[in-house]
Amino acid sequence: MFRRGSSIFVPIASLFSLILGLAITLGLFVSVRHLEHEKVDAEFRRLASGHLKAVVDGLDALVHELETINRLFITVDGVTREQFHTFAAPMLQRSPYVKSLGFQRLVTAAQRPAFEAEMRKYYPNYSIRQLGDGKPEPAAGRDQYRVVEYMEPMAGNERAFGLDVSTSKIQAEPSQRARDTGLPASTDLFDLTRRDKGRQLGLMILMPVYQHDAVLDSVDDRRRALIGYTSAAVWADAFVNSVLAKDGAQTRDDFFLRVYASAKPEEASLVYRQGNPVTPTETATWLPSWLFYDAPQDMSQNFELAGKSWYIEASSPPRIFTKKNAGSVLVLLLGSLLSFIGATYLYFLSTRSKRIEQLVDARTQQVRLATQMMKEDIVARKRAEDALQLRERAIESSAHAIIISSAKLPDHLVEYVNPAFERITGYTSSEMIGRNLEILHGNDHDQFGLEEIRSALREQRSANAVIRSYRKDGTLFWNDLYVAPVKDSSGRVSHFVTALYDITEMKSYEAELEHQARHDTLTGLANRNVLSDRLSQAIVYGELYGHRVWVVFVDLDRFKFVNDTLGHNAGDQLLKEVALRLKAFTREADTIARLGSDEFVLILPERLDEELSVGLIQGMMDSIARPLQIEGYDFFLSCSIGVAVYPNDGADPESLLKHADIAMYRAKEMGNNNYQFYTAAMNERALERLRIEGDLRNALERKELLLYYQPQVDLRTGRVVGMEALIRWKHPQLGMISPTRFINLAEETGLIVQIGAWVMHTACEQNKAWQRMGLGYLRMSVNLSTRQFFQQNLVQSVAQVLEETGLAPHYLEIELTESLVMTDVELAVGILNDLKSIGVQLSIDDFGTGYSSLAYLKSFPIDALKIDQSFVRDITVDQDDAAIVASIISLAHNLRLQVIAEGVETQEQLSYLQRHRCDEMQGFYFSEPIAASAIEDLLRAGKVLP
């Protein structure tokens, strides 16, 4: 249509070339702009994902750290205020966004007086409080309180200390949820004012604390076992700021982040805001917005904090693309320029000068472009060098060891270590470069983690393991090792980078917690959990090899006396010494555990080369019986031991422990300081003992206890001069129960104090009644138990009984056993002097069966000695008993004391006592113990010795 040489062809070709060039340029511009938009969007998503993950991980870490506080109460029984402070202080220092850490104890109305009294020892005028009109006031009466018992830090939180939060509406639902699930529970946001920043929003996380060893299989189990909550009050905005600061996040005008403490973005639950949104300039609706604006799509996420849903969203305000992206502009300008150059080149083809001019212009433009590109390349290289230097400085400054080693087999030699490696291992950089990291493992090559690392090196992949390593000086340290391959420009693995984290301190702490969970904190012996596990193993071993297993249950006699007289510190020293003495009788395969305050259990499996014998048990008793000096006092302990043997006495740990315990109680019933092997009859006795103990608690209220009286006769006149009050129990089903069956039980349970007070009051009242009847002025003898004797108000209670009954003091005789007054001579002398000061008579009962010394005996302000019936029984047939009785009578008279012989049953015994000038007697020969009405008949009849 057109000829090449025509003047019309050149403009049309130039115009077509220009249009085509501009079209291509526009296409390239759109493509590059789309790539730039995707890059901005990817960068935003990377930044947003990092922020979102940092907040979520931070919240999870917060709950995990707070659960650590709860583990203190799980690990340690009876956490003290100092332990709570020591455990909480590091966490508060690490977490400035935590306003307070506390422990809320459940206190019933019945426990409130004792709880407040105990707290006043440390905080005078302490009382449980509640908030009334926003001000603390004494808490009103209710069935149960939830009291803030521990609070860290105390400064700034004084108003919360001692506060009853059971009525808090904010904490009501979370506390119930935490109690029923056993998991942490968070409150809704509430006003948590800060002194330095005014009103701030915060929340509280509650974690339940249950009784030790409690069964927590169901909601009802957890509700019954609940004893309180650990709590943490957290400033929400400070927490999010802290988490983002640790993640390296900084405020940017192109990034908008909001965090809500609710499942949806609600302004009332907003706890954190970063950045301000920018309203973009409107563009034509038929053009995509990314063509002119960098506008990444918003990101959001829901997550949970201690049962409460949170919502976080991130967005970036739309910005004109020219602010950060020059590539698309460059493509547009360069493409347009080249299009015009081509069109111009064609246009001036017909004219040489024009063509040369166009060529010169094109060359000039290319040179300029090349110069610009060279400058950009220089800038890019400088940035790359700066980035490399920054990474190098970061590695050098890292607190963790960084090692770079070659990927060449077989040694993977070290090429670089940072200063942290030198500090942790003791090896210098020059000592490690060119060597293998295996030098850190010494001879300890048999580790699972090492095999995992070697496998990763062979397979050229990443790996992580916890391994044991050794410093240059040979000391062990634990480390968490991460290894990852590094590829070169061709994609081939050329090196490995290794990060080494020293976790020795964490391992030591874990080992300490495990030891505390499995051992008694006082003696270091195994606890009940370990005992059950070891006994199960011993039973399996015994069943496999046909060996017997002895379970030895040791209980210290009169241990409570040490605690009551010298305090718990002395008791702890005694328990430690007893533990050492018992350990001396164990072998490597044996187990010794402490179950209770003064209870120990030994597991003694038999071996092929040796058999166990009762000599070992006797050796334990002899060892414990050796004198023990505590705080300047000499103590002579004894113990009662019960033994159960597998398989005869049980085939499982529970049965063996139960039967050994029953045998131990049988040993105590037989007078302490002996041992018993379990028999089936003991189980029946234990069941009977359990029934008697339950009925004994109600015997006084049901008026089942009564007193019998045995006359005491003057051997010179033959007349009755006194009575001894002897308790009896008339059980509605079992009939008359002997005191030997229930007195020791009453002593163990503490009921002896209440029963003894009743006996003394009833006996004195009866004696006064006989005096009013004109039956004579007789001496009434009443026995005192050990618990009664060492009561602080003993003298006052005796004086009160005499005053209430109207009985003159010299008509009351208090009988004390020889072993009782010898327990603590100095204390006993003081108590006896106080009793003597009110005018009562004092006598030593069962004399000759204990270990009195003459030096102590003459210091006691007593009036009479009672010869035990075990000596009187055989005085006519046993010369030794006769000599002992004659010596006691002579001794007493030399000390100006009266002598009363117990258990006189025959005329021959009576005659022997009369010949040796014994003062008084009591026994079946004259009268057995009889009821008060029968005594009245005896006195009215004027019965005397024949």
PDB file of C-alpha atoms in Angstrom, residues 538-704:
ATOM      1  CA  ALA A 538      10.717 -56.272  95.139  1.00  0.00           C
ATOM      2  CA  ILE A 539       7.500 -58.322  94.886  1.00  0.00           C
ATOM      3  CA  VAL A 540       8.126 -58.980  91.181  1.00  0.00           C
ATOM      4  CA  TYR A 541      11.716 -60.003  92.000  1.00  0.00           C
ATOM      5  CA  GLY A 542      10.555 -62.234  94.847  1.00  0.00           C
ATOM      6  CA  GLU A 543       7.948 -63.912  92.657  1.00  0.00           C
ATOM      7  CA  LEU A 544      10.494 -64.467  89.875  1.00  0.00           C
ATOM      8  CA  TYR A 545      13.193 -66.023  92.080  1.00  0.00           C
ATOM      9  CA  GLY A 546      11.035 -67.440  94.884  1.00  0.00           C
ATOM     10  CA  HIS A 547      12.483 -65.139  97.542  1.00  0.00           C
ATOM     11  CA  ARG A 548      10.700 -63.636 100.497  1.00  0.00           C
ATOM     12  CA  VAL A 549      10.415 -59.885 101.028  1.00  0.00           C
ATOM     13  CA  TRP A 550      10.249 -58.400 104.519  1.00  0.00           C
ATOM     14  CA  VAL A 551       8.302 -55.175 105.038  1.00  0.00           C
ATOM     15  CA  VAL A 552       9.403 -53.652 108.354  1.00  0.00           C
ATOM     16  CA  PHE A 553       7.193 -50.890 109.805  1.00  0.00           C
ATOM     17  CA  VAL A 554       9.018 -48.841 112.489  1.00  0.00           C
ATOM     18  CA  ASP A 555       7.214 -46.356 114.765  1.00  0.00           C
ATOM     19  CA  LEU A 556       9.056 -44.363 117.446  1.00  0.00           C
ATOM     20  CA  ASP A 557       7.645 -44.558 120.961  1.00  0.00           C
ATOM     21  CA  ARG A 558       6.987 -41.290 122.779  1.00  0.00           C
ATOM     22  CA  PHE A 559       8.231 -39.156 119.888  1.00  0.00           C
ATOM     23  CA  LYS A 560       5.479 -36.625 120.554  1.00  0.00           C
ATOM     24  CA  PHE A 561       7.025 -35.973 123.964  1.00  0.00           C
ATOM     25  CA  VAL A 562      10.211 -34.656 122.326  1.00  0.00           C
ATOM     26  CA  ASN A 563       8.205 -32.302 120.096  1.00  0.00           C
ATOM     27  CA  ASP A 564       6.049 -31.100 122.969  1.00  0.00           C
ATOM     28  CA  THR A 565       8.968 -30.453 125.355  1.00  0.00           C
ATOM     29  CA  LEU A 566      11.852 -29.249 123.145  1.00  0.00           C
ATOM     30  CA  GLY A 567      10.020 -28.165 120.015  1.00  0.00           C
ATOM     31  CA  HIS A 568       9.938 -29.321 116.414  1.00  0.00           C
ATOM     32  CA  ASN A 569      13.572 -28.424 115.684  1.00  0.00           C
ATOM     33  CA  ALA A 570      14.709 -30.944 118.273  1.00  0.00           C
ATOM     34  CA  GLY A 571      12.224 -33.441 116.841  1.00  0.00           C
ATOM     35  CA  ASP A 572      13.700 -32.931 113.374  1.00  0.00           C
ATOM     36  CA  GLN A 573      17.224 -33.586 114.696  1.00  0.00           C
ATOM     37  CA  LEU A 574      16.010 -36.763 116.337  1.00  0.00           C
ATOM     38  CA  LEU A 575      14.344 -37.990 113.112  1.00  0.00           C
ATOM     39  CA  LYS A 576      17.525 -37.367 111.124  1.00  0.00           C
ATOM     40  CA  GLU A 577      19.597 -39.357 113.628  1.00  0.00           C
ATOM     41  CA  VAL A 578      17.085 -42.231 113.634  1.00  0.00           C
ATOM     42  CA  ALA A 579      17.154 -42.271 109.819  1.00  0.00           C
ATOM     43  CA  LEU A 580      20.969 -42.576 109.881  1.00  0.00           C
ATOM     44  CA  ARG A 581      20.812 -45.416 112.408  1.00  0.00           C
ATOM     45  CA  LEU A 582      18.243 -47.337 110.376  1.00  0.00           C
ATOM     46  CA  LYS A 583      20.212 -46.826 107.142  1.00  0.00           C
ATOM     47  CA  ALA A 584      23.133 -48.633 108.761  1.00  0.00           C
ATOM     48  CA  PHE A 585      21.047 -51.838 108.625  1.00  0.00           C
ATOM     49  CA  THR A 586      20.205 -51.623 104.927  1.00  0.00           C
ATOM     50  CA  ARG A 587      22.007 -53.064 101.947  1.00  0.00           C
ATOM     51  CA  GLU A 588      22.282 -51.585  98.477  1.00  0.00           C
ATOM     52  CA  ALA A 589      19.170 -53.463  97.304  1.00  0.00           C
ATOM     53  CA  ASP A 590      17.112 -52.461 100.350  1.00  0.00           C
ATOM     54  CA  THR A 591      14.828 -49.428 100.604  1.00  0.00           C
ATOM     55  CA  ILE A 592      14.122 -47.229 103.605  1.00  0.00           C
ATOM     56  CA  ALA A 593      11.360 -44.616 103.522  1.00  0.00           C
ATOM     57  CA  ARG A 594       9.748 -42.147 105.900  1.00  0.00           C
ATOM     58  CA  LEU A 595       5.945 -42.181 105.784  1.00  0.00           C
ATOM     59  CA  GLY A 596       4.812 -39.898 108.583  1.00  0.00           C
ATOM     60  CA  SER A 597       6.160 -37.813 111.425  1.00  0.00           C
ATOM     61  CA  ASP A 598       7.770 -40.749 113.253  1.00  0.00           C
ATOM     62  CA  GLU A 599       7.025 -43.696 110.947  1.00  0.00           C
ATOM     63  CA  PHE A 600       9.641 -45.481 108.840  1.00  0.00           C
ATOM     64  CA  VAL A 601       9.311 -48.454 106.489  1.00  0.00           C
ATOM     65  CA  LEU A 602      12.117 -50.741 105.323  1.00  0.00           C
ATOM     66  CA  ILE A 603      11.853 -53.112 102.351  1.00  0.00           C
ATOM     67  CA  LEU A 604      14.298 -56.007 102.871  1.00  0.00           C
ATOM     68  CA  PRO A 605      14.345 -58.589 100.026  1.00  0.00           C
ATOM     69  CA  GLU A 606      16.025 -61.913 100.776  1.00  0.00           C
ATOM     70  CA  ARG A 607      18.953 -63.047  98.604  1.00  0.00           C
ATOM     71  CA  LEU A 608      20.368 -66.410  97.659  1.00  0.00           C
ATOM     72  CA  ASP A 609      23.519 -65.836  99.704  1.00  0.00           C
ATOM     73  CA  GLU A 610      21.809 -64.618 102.877  1.00  0.00           C
ATOM     74  CA  GLU A 611      18.578 -64.919 104.805  1.00  0.00           C
ATOM     75  CA  LEU A 612      16.944 -62.324 107.000  1.00  0.00           C
ATOM     76  CA  SER A 613      16.523 -63.061 110.698  1.00  0.00           C
ATOM     77  CA  VAL A 614      14.930 -61.518 113.763  1.00  0.00           C
ATOM     78  CA  GLY A 615      18.440 -60.603 114.886  1.00  0.00           C
ATOM     79  CA  LEU A 616      18.376 -57.803 112.314  1.00  0.00           C
ATOM     80  CA  ILE A 617      15.128 -56.450 113.789  1.00  0.00           C
ATOM     81  CA  GLN A 618      16.550 -56.638 117.307  1.00  0.00           C
ATOM     82  CA  GLY A 619      19.670 -54.841 116.093  1.00  0.00           C
ATOM     83  CA  MET A 620      17.515 -51.967 114.793  1.00  0.00           C
ATOM     84  CA  MET A 621      15.751 -51.683 118.136  1.00  0.00           C
ATOM     85  CA  ASP A 622      19.047 -51.733 120.040  1.00  0.00           C
ATOM     86  CA  SER A 623      20.500 -49.077 117.750  1.00  0.00           C
ATOM     87  CA  ILE A 624      17.520 -46.752 118.241  1.00  0.00           C
ATOM     88  CA  ALA A 625      17.643 -47.362 121.991  1.00  0.00           C
ATOM     89  CA  ARG A 626      21.183 -45.988 122.257  1.00  0.00           C
ATOM     90  CA  PRO A 627      21.266 -42.640 124.132  1.00  0.00           C
ATOM     91  CA  LEU A 628      20.698 -39.611 121.936  1.00  0.00           C
ATOM     92  CA  GLN A 629      21.752 -36.125 123.023  1.00  0.00           C
ATOM     93  CA  ILE A 630      19.716 -33.181 121.725  1.00  0.00           C
ATOM     94  CA  GLU A 631      20.179 -29.608 122.973  1.00  0.00           C
ATOM     95  CA  GLY A 632      22.056 -30.834 126.021  1.00  0.00           C
ATOM     96  CA  TYR A 633      19.450 -33.450 127.011  1.00  0.00           C
ATOM     97  CA  ASP A 634      19.961 -37.217 126.929  1.00  0.00           C
ATOM     98  CA  PHE A 635      17.045 -39.074 125.390  1.00  0.00           C
ATOM     99  CA  PHE A 636      16.450 -42.817 125.554  1.00  0.00           C
ATOM    100  CA  LEU A 637      14.176 -43.749 122.692  1.00  0.00           C
ATOM    101  CA  SER A 638      12.470 -46.998 121.898  1.00  0.00           C
ATOM    102  CA  CYS A 639      10.437 -48.164 118.961  1.00  0.00           C
ATOM    103  CA  SER A 640       7.686 -50.581 118.050  1.00  0.00           C
ATOM    104  CA  ILE A 641       8.202 -52.674 114.931  1.00  0.00           C
ATOM    105  CA  GLY A 642       5.716 -54.635 112.821  1.00  0.00           C
ATOM    106  CA  VAL A 643       6.841 -57.078 110.129  1.00  0.00           C
ATOM    107  CA  ALA A 644       4.879 -58.474 107.185  1.00  0.00           C
ATOM    108  CA  VAL A 645       6.501 -61.019 104.858  1.00  0.00           C
ATOM    109  CA  TYR A 646       5.772 -61.613 101.182  1.00  0.00           C
ATOM    110  CA  PRO A 647       4.140 -63.847 100.029  1.00  0.00           C
ATOM    111  CA  ASN A 648       2.646 -65.214 103.271  1.00  0.00           C
ATOM    112  CA  ASP A 649       1.167 -61.901 104.470  1.00  0.00           C
ATOM    113  CA  GLY A 650       0.152 -60.342 101.171  1.00  0.00           C
ATOM    114  CA  ALA A 651       0.889 -60.306  97.441  1.00  0.00           C
ATOM    115  CA  ASP A 652       0.633 -56.582  96.740  1.00  0.00           C
ATOM    116  CA  PRO A 653       2.197 -53.441  98.274  1.00  0.00           C
ATOM    117  CA  GLU A 654      -1.029 -52.194  99.851  1.00  0.00           C
ATOM    118  CA  SER A 655      -1.658 -55.472 101.727  1.00  0.00           C
ATOM    119  CA  LEU A 656       1.922 -55.805 102.947  1.00  0.00           C
ATOM    120  CA  LEU A 657       2.067 -52.210 104.227  1.00  0.00           C
ATOM    121  CA  LYS A 658      -1.331 -52.530 105.875  1.00  0.00           C
ATOM    122  CA  HIS A 659      -0.382 -55.804 107.609  1.00  0.00           C
ATOM    123  CA  ALA A 660       2.996 -54.475 108.751  1.00  0.00           C
ATOM    124  CA  ASP A 661       1.179 -51.459 110.200  1.00  0.00           C
ATOM    125  CA  ILE A 662      -1.253 -53.737 112.033  1.00  0.00           C
ATOM    126  CA  ALA A 663       1.656 -55.764 113.435  1.00  0.00           C
ATOM    127  CA  MET A 664       3.331 -52.547 114.608  1.00  0.00           C
ATOM    128  CA  TYR A 665       0.194 -51.481 116.471  1.00  0.00           C
ATOM    129  CA  ARG A 666       0.063 -54.915 118.067  1.00  0.00           C
ATOM    130  CA  ALA A 667       3.630 -54.326 119.272  1.00  0.00           C
ATOM    131  CA  LYS A 668       2.528 -51.028 120.802  1.00  0.00           C
ATOM    132  CA  GLU A 669      -0.394 -52.716 122.521  1.00  0.00           C
ATOM    133  CA  MET A 670       2.031 -55.137 124.130  1.00  0.00           C
ATOM    134  CA  GLY A 671       3.863 -52.306 125.859  1.00  0.00           C
ATOM    135  CA  ASN A 672       6.056 -50.709 123.158  1.00  0.00           C
ATOM    136  CA  ASN A 673       9.759 -51.449 122.621  1.00  0.00           C
ATOM    137  CA  ASN A 674       9.157 -54.812 120.925  1.00  0.00           C
ATOM    138  CA  TYR A 675       8.457 -56.278 117.521  1.00  0.00           C
ATOM    139  CA  GLN A 676       5.682 -58.439 116.152  1.00  0.00           C
ATOM    140  CA  PHE A 677       5.270 -60.475 112.978  1.00  0.00           C
ATOM    141  CA  TYR A 678       1.868 -60.195 111.335  1.00  0.00           C
ATOM    142  CA  THR A 679      -0.732 -62.906 111.929  1.00  0.00           C
ATOM    143  CA  ALA A 680      -4.306 -63.202 110.681  1.00  0.00           C
ATOM    144  CA  ALA A 681      -5.579 -62.713 114.230  1.00  0.00           C
ATOM    145  CA  MET A 682      -4.022 -59.257 114.306  1.00  0.00           C
ATOM    146  CA  ASN A 683      -6.320 -58.116 111.512  1.00  0.00           C
ATOM    147  CA  GLU A 684      -9.312 -59.081 113.598  1.00  0.00           C
ATOM    148  CA  ARG A 685      -7.823 -57.202 116.547  1.00  0.00           C
ATOM    149  CA  ALA A 686      -7.250 -54.177 114.344  1.00  0.00           C
ATOM    150  CA  LEU A 687     -10.879 -54.165 113.233  1.00  0.00           C
ATOM    151  CA  GLU A 688     -11.968 -54.506 116.844  1.00  0.00           C
ATOM    152  CA  ARG A 689      -9.600 -51.700 117.817  1.00  0.00           C
ATOM    153  CA  LEU A 690     -11.105 -49.493 115.101  1.00  0.00           C
ATOM    154  CA  ARG A 691     -14.600 -50.165 116.392  1.00  0.00           C
ATOM    155  CA  ILE A 692     -13.594 -49.512 119.988  1.00  0.00           C
ATOM    156  CA  GLU A 693     -11.927 -46.230 119.004  1.00  0.00           C
ATOM    157  CA  GLY A 694     -15.098 -45.048 117.271  1.00  0.00           C
ATOM    158  CA  ASP A 695     -17.339 -45.994 120.201  1.00  0.00           C
ATOM    159  CA  LEU A 696     -14.903 -44.571 122.782  1.00  0.00           C
ATOM    160  CA  ARG A 697     -15.347 -41.065 121.351  1.00  0.00           C
ATOM    161  CA  ASN A 698     -19.044 -41.189 122.308  1.00  0.00           C
ATOM    162  CA  ALA A 699     -18.748 -43.196 125.536  1.00  0.00           C
ATOM    163  CA  LEU A 700     -18.695 -40.146 127.823  1.00  0.00           C
ATOM    164  CA  GLU A 701     -21.727 -38.544 126.179  1.00  0.00           C
ATOM    165  CA  ARG A 702     -23.646 -41.836 126.359  1.00  0.00           C
ATOM    166  CA  LYS A 703     -22.634 -42.266 130.032  1.00  0.00           C
ATOM    167  CA  GLU A 704     -21.145 -45.674 129.325  1.00  0.00           C
TER     168      GLU A 704
END
